[in-house]
CSV table of C-alpha atoms in Angstrom, one decimal:
chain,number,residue,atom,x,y,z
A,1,UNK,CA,-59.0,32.3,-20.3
A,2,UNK,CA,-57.9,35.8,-18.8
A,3,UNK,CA,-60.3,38.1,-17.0
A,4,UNK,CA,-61.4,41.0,-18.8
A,5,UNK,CA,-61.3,44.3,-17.1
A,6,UNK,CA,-65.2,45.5,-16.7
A,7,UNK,CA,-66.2,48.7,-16.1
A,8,UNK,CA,-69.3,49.3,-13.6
A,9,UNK,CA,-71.8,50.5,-14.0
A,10,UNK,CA,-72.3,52.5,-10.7
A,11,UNK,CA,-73.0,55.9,-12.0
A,12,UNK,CA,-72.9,58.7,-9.0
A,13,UNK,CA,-76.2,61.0,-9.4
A,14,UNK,CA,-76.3,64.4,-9.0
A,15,UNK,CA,-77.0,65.9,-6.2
A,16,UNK,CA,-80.3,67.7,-6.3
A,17,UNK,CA,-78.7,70.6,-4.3
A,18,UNK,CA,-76.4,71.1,-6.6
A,19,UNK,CA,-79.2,72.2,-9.0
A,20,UNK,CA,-81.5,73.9,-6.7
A,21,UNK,CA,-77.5,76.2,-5.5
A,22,UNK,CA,-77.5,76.9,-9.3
A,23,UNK,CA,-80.4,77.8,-9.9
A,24,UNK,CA,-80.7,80.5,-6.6
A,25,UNK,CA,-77.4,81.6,-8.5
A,26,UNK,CA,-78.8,82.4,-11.7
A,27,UNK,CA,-81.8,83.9,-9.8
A,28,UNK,CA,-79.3,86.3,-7.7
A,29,UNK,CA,-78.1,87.9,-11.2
A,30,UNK,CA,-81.6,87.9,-12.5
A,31,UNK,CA,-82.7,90.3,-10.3
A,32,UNK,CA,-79.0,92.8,-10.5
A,33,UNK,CA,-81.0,94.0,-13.9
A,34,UNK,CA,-81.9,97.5,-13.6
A,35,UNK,CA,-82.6,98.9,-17.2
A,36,UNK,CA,-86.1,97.1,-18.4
A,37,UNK,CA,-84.0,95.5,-21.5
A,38,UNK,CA,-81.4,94.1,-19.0
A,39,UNK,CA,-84.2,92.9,-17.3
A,40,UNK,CA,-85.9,90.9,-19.9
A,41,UNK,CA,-82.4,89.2,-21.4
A,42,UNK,CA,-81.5,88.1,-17.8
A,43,UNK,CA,-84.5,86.6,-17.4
A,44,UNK,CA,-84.7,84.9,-20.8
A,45,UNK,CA,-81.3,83.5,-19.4
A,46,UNK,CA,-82.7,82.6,-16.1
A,47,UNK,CA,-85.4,80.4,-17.9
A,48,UNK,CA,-82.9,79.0,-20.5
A,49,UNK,CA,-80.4,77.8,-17.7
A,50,UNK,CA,-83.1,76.4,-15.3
A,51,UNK,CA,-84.3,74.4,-18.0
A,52,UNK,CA,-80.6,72.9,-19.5
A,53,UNK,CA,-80.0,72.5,-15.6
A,54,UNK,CA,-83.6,70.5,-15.3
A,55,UNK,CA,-83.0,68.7,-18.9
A,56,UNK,CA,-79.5,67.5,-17.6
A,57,UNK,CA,-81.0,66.4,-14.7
A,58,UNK,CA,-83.6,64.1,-15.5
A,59,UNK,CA,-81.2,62.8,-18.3
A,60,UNK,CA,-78.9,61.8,-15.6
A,61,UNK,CA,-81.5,59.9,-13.6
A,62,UNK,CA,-82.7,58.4,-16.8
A,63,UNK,CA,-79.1,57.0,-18.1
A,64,UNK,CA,-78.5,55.6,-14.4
A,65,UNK,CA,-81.8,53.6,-14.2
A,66,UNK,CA,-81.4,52.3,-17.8
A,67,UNK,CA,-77.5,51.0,-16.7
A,68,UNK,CA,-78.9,49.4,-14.3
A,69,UNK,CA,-80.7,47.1,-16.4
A,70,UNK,CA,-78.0,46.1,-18.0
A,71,UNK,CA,-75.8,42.5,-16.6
A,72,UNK,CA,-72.9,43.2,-19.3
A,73,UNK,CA,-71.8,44.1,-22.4
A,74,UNK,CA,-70.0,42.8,-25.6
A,75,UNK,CA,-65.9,43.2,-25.4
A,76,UNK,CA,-65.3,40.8,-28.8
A,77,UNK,CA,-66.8,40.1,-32.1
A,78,UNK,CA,-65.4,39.0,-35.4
A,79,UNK,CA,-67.6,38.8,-38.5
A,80,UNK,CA,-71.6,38.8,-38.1
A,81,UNK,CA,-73.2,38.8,-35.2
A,82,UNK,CA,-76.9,39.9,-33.4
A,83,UNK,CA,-78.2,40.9,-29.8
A,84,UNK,CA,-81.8,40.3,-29.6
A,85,UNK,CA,-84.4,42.1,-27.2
A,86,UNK,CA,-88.1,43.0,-26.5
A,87,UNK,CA,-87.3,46.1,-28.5
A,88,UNK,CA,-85.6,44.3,-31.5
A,89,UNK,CA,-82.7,43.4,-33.0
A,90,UNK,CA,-79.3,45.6,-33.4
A,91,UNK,CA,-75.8,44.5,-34.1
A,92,UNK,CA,-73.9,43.1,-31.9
A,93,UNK,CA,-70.8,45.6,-31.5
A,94,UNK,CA,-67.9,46.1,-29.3
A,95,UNK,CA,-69.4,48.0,-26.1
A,96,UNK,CA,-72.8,46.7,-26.7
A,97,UNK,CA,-74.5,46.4,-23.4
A,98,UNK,CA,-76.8,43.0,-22.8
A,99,UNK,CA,-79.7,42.6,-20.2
A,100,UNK,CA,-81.7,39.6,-19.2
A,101,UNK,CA,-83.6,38.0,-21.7
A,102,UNK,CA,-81.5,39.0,-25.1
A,103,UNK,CA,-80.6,36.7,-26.9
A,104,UNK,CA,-77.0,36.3,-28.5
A,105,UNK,CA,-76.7,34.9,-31.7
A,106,UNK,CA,-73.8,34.6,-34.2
A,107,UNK,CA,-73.5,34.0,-38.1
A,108,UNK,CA,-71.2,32.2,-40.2
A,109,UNK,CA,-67.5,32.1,-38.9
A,110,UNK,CA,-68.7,34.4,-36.1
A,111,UNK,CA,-67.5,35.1,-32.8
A,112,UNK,CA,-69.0,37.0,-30.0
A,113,UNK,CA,-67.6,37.7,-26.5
A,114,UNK,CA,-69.2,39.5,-23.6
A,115,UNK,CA,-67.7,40.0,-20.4
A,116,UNK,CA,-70.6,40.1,-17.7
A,117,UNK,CA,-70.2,42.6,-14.4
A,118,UNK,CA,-68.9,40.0,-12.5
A,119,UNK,CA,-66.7,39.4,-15.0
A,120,UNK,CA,-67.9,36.1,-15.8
A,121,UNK,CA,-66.6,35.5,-19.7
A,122,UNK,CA,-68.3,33.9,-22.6
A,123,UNK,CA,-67.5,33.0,-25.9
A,124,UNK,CA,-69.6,31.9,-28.6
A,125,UNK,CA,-68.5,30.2,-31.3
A,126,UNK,CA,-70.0,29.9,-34.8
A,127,UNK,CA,-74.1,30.0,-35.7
A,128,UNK,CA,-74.8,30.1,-31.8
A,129,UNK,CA,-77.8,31.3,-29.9
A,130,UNK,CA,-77.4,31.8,-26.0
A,131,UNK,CA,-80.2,33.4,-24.0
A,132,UNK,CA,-79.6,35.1,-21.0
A,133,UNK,CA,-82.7,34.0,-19.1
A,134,UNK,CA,-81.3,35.5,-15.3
A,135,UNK,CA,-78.5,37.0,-14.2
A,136,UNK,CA,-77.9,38.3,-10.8
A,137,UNK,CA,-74.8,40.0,-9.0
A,138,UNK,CA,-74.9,41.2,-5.8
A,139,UNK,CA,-71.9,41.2,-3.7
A,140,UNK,CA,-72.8,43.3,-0.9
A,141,UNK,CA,-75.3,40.6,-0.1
A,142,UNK,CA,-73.3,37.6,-1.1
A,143,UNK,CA,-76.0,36.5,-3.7
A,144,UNK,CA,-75.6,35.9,-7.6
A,145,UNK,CA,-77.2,33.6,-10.1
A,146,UNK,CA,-76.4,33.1,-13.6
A,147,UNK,CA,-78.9,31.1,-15.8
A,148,UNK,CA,-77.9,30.7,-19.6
A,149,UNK,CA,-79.6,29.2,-22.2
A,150,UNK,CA,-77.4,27.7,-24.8
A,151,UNK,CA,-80.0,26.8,-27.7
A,152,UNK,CA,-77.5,26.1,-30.6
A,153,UNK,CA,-73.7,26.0,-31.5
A,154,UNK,CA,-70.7,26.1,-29.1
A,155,UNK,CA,-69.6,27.9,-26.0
A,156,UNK,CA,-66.8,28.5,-24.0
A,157,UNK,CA,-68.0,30.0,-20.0
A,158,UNK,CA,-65.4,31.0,-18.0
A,159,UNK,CA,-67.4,32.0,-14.2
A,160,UNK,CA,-65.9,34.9,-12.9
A,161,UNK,CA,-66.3,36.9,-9.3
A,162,UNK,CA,-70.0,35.6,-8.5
A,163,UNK,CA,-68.4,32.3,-7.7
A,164,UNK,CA,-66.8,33.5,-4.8
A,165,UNK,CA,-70.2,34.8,-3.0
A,166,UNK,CA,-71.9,32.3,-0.1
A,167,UNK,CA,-75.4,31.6,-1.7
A,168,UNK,CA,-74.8,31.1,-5.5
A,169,UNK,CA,-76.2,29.6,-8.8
A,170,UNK,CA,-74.7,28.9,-12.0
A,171,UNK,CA,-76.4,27.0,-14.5
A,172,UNK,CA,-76.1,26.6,-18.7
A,173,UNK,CA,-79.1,24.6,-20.2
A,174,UNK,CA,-77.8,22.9,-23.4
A,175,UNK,CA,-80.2,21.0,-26.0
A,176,UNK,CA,-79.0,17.7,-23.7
A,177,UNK,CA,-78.3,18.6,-20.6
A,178,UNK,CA,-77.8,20.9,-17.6
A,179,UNK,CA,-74.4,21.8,-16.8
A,180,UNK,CA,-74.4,23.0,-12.8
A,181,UNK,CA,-71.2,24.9,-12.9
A,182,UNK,CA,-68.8,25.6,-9.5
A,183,UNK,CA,-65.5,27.8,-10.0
A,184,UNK,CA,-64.9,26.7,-13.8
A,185,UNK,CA,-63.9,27.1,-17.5
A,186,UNK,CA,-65.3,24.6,-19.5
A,187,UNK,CA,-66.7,24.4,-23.2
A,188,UNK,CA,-70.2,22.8,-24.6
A,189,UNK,CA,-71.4,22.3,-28.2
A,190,UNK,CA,-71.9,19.6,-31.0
A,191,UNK,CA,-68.9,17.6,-31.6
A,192,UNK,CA,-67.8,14.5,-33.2
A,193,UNK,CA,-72.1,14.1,-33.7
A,194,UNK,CA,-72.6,13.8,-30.2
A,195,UNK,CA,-72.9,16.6,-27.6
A,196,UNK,CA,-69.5,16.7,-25.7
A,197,UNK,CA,-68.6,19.4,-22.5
A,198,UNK,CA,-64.8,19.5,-21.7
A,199,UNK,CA,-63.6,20.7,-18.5
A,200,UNK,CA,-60.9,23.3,-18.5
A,201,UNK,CA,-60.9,24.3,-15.0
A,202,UNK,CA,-63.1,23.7,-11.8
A,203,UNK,CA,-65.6,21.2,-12.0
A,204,UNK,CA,-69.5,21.0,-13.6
A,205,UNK,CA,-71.9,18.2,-12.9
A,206,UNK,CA,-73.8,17.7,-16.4
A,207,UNK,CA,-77.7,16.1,-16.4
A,208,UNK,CA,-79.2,14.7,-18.8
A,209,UNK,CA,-82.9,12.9,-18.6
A,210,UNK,CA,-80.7,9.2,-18.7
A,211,UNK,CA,-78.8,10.5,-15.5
A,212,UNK,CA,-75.3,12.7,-14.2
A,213,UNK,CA,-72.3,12.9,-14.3
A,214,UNK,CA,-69.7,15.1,-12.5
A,215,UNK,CA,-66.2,16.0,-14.2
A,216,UNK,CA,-63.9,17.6,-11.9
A,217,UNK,CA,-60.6,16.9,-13.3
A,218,UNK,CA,-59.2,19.4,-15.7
A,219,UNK,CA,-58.6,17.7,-19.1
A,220,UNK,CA,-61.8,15.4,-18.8
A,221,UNK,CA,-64.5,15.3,-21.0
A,222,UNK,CA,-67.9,13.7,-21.9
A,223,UNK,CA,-70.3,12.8,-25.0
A,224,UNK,CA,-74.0,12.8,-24.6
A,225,UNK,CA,-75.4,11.6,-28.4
A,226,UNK,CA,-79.1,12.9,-26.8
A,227,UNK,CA,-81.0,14.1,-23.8
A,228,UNK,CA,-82.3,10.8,-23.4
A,229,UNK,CA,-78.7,9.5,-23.0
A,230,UNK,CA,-76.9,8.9,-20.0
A,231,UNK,CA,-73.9,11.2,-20.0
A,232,UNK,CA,-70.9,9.0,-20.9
A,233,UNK,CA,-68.1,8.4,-18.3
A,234,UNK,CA,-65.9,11.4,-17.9
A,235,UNK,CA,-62.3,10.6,-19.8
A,236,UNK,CA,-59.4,12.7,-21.1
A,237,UNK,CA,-60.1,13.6,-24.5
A,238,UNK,CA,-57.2,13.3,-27.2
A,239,UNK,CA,-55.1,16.9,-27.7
A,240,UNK,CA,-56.5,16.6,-31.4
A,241,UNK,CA,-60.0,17.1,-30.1
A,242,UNK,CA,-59.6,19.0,-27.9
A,243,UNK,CA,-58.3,21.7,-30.2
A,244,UNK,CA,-61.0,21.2,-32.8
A,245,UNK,CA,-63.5,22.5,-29.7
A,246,UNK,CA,-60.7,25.0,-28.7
A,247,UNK,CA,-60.9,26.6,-32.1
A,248,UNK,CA,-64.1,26.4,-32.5
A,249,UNK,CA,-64.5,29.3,-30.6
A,250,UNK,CA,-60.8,31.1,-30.6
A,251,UNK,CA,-61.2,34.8,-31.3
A,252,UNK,CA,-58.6,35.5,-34.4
C-alpha cells in the first residue's frame, strides 16, 4: 500500500515580541494626536488593535496545544462513516483529525482511511470499529507505540515510520488474538467463519489464549475459529481468498 503524504502538525508560535513591538507601535501613534478628537479615535484604535493582537494570540496558542492532541487524521472515506470521542460523535470526513481514544467506526459498504503522523496507514473495511487506545511518536527520542483495538469487521495496517525507531511497540488486539506487528502490511477480520490475518509484508506474531504463531513470509496466512483456538499453521492462502479479504477493504 503506498505511503500517504502527512502533513505535521508542528505549528511555529508567535513570538511574544512580536506582539509586545506592535503594540509599542500602535502606542508611538497614539500619542502623535494633538487635537482632543484625534486623541480619543487614536486611542479607540490603540485599544481595538491591542485587543485583535491579544485575541490572535491566545487563539494561536490555543490551536497549537489542541494539534497536539491529535495522532492523525482521516485521508479516505466512501459512504457512511463515524469518529467517536469523549465530546461525541461527528462524521468522519476527509481531513478529520483523530486522537487517542476515538473510536472509528464504519457503516454499510463503508470505508475509512486515516493516515497517522508517522504515516502508519489504516483501512477499515465495512461495519468496523477500531479504537485507538495509545498512540505515541517521537522520533527525536527514538520511542513510539501504537496500540489499536480492532473490536469488529476487517482491517488492513500498513506500519509506517515508527517502525524504524530503537525502543518500539506495535500491537492490534482483535476479538481472537493479538497481532505483535514488526515492519508490516498485513490484513485481519472474519473470513470464511473463522478469524484469518494474512501477511502482506514484514512479519506479525498472532496470540491467541490456545497459543502463537509467527507468519513472516509474505503470502502466508492463518485461521483462528476462537480465542480459545490455537492459531492454525501459517500457509499460503489461495489468490481467490486472498482477494475476497483484499476487497474487503479496497477503497473504490
Amino acid at each position: 500500500m503506498p505511503s500517504v503524504p502527512y502533513l505535521s502538525y508542528d505549528a511555529a508560535a508567535i513570538p511574544p515580541t512580536q506582539a509586545a513591538f506592535s503594540v509599542k507601535l500602535m502606542r508611538c501613534f497614539c500619542q502623535r494626536g494633538q487635537a482632543p478628537a484625534v486623541r480619543v479615535l487614536a486611542a479607540c484604535l490603540c485599544v481595538a488593535a491591542a485587543l485583535a493582537i491579544l485575541i490572535a494570540f491566545r487563539l494561536s496558542w490555543a490551536a497549537e496545544a489542541d494539534s497536539a492532541d491529535h495522532v492523525g487524521r482521516i485521508n479516505k472515506v466512501q459512504n457512511e462513516a463515524e469518529v467517536i470521542s469523549a465530546s461525541g460523535t461527528e462524521a468522519a470526513l476527509i481531513g478529520t483529525q483523530v486522537r487517542m481514544k476515538d473510536e472509528l467506526c464504519t457503516g454499510a459498504d463503508a470505508r475509512l482511511q486515516v493516515t497517522f503522523r508517522d504515516n502508519t496507514v489504516l483501512t477499515l473495511g465495512e461495519q468496523a470499529r477500531v479504537i485507538i487506545d495509545r498512540y505515541v511518536y517521537d522520533p527525536e527520542r527514538a520511542i513510539g507505540e501504537t496500540v489499536l483495538k480492532a473490536a469488529a469487521g476487517a482491517f488492513r495496517f500498513a506500519a509506517g515510520r515508527m517502525d524504524s525507531l530503537k525502543d518500539k511497540n506495535i500491537l492490534v488486539s482483535t476479538p481472537v488474538a493479538q497481532i505483535g506487528v514488526r515492519g508490516t502490511e498485513f490484513w485481519g477480520g472474519p473470513i470464511d467463519g473463522t478469524y484469518g490475518v494474512f501477511l502482506i509484508e514484514g512479519e506479525v506474531t498472532v496470540t491467541s489464549q490456545g497459543g502463537s504463531v509467527t507468519l513472516s513470509g509474505s503470502g502466508q496466512g492463518i485461521d483462528l475459529p476462537s480465542a480459545l483456538d490455537p492459531p492454525g499453521p501459517p500457509s499460503p492462502w489461495p489468490a481467490e481468498k486472498v482477494a475476497r479479504a483484499v476487497e474487503s477493504v479496497a477503497l473504490h
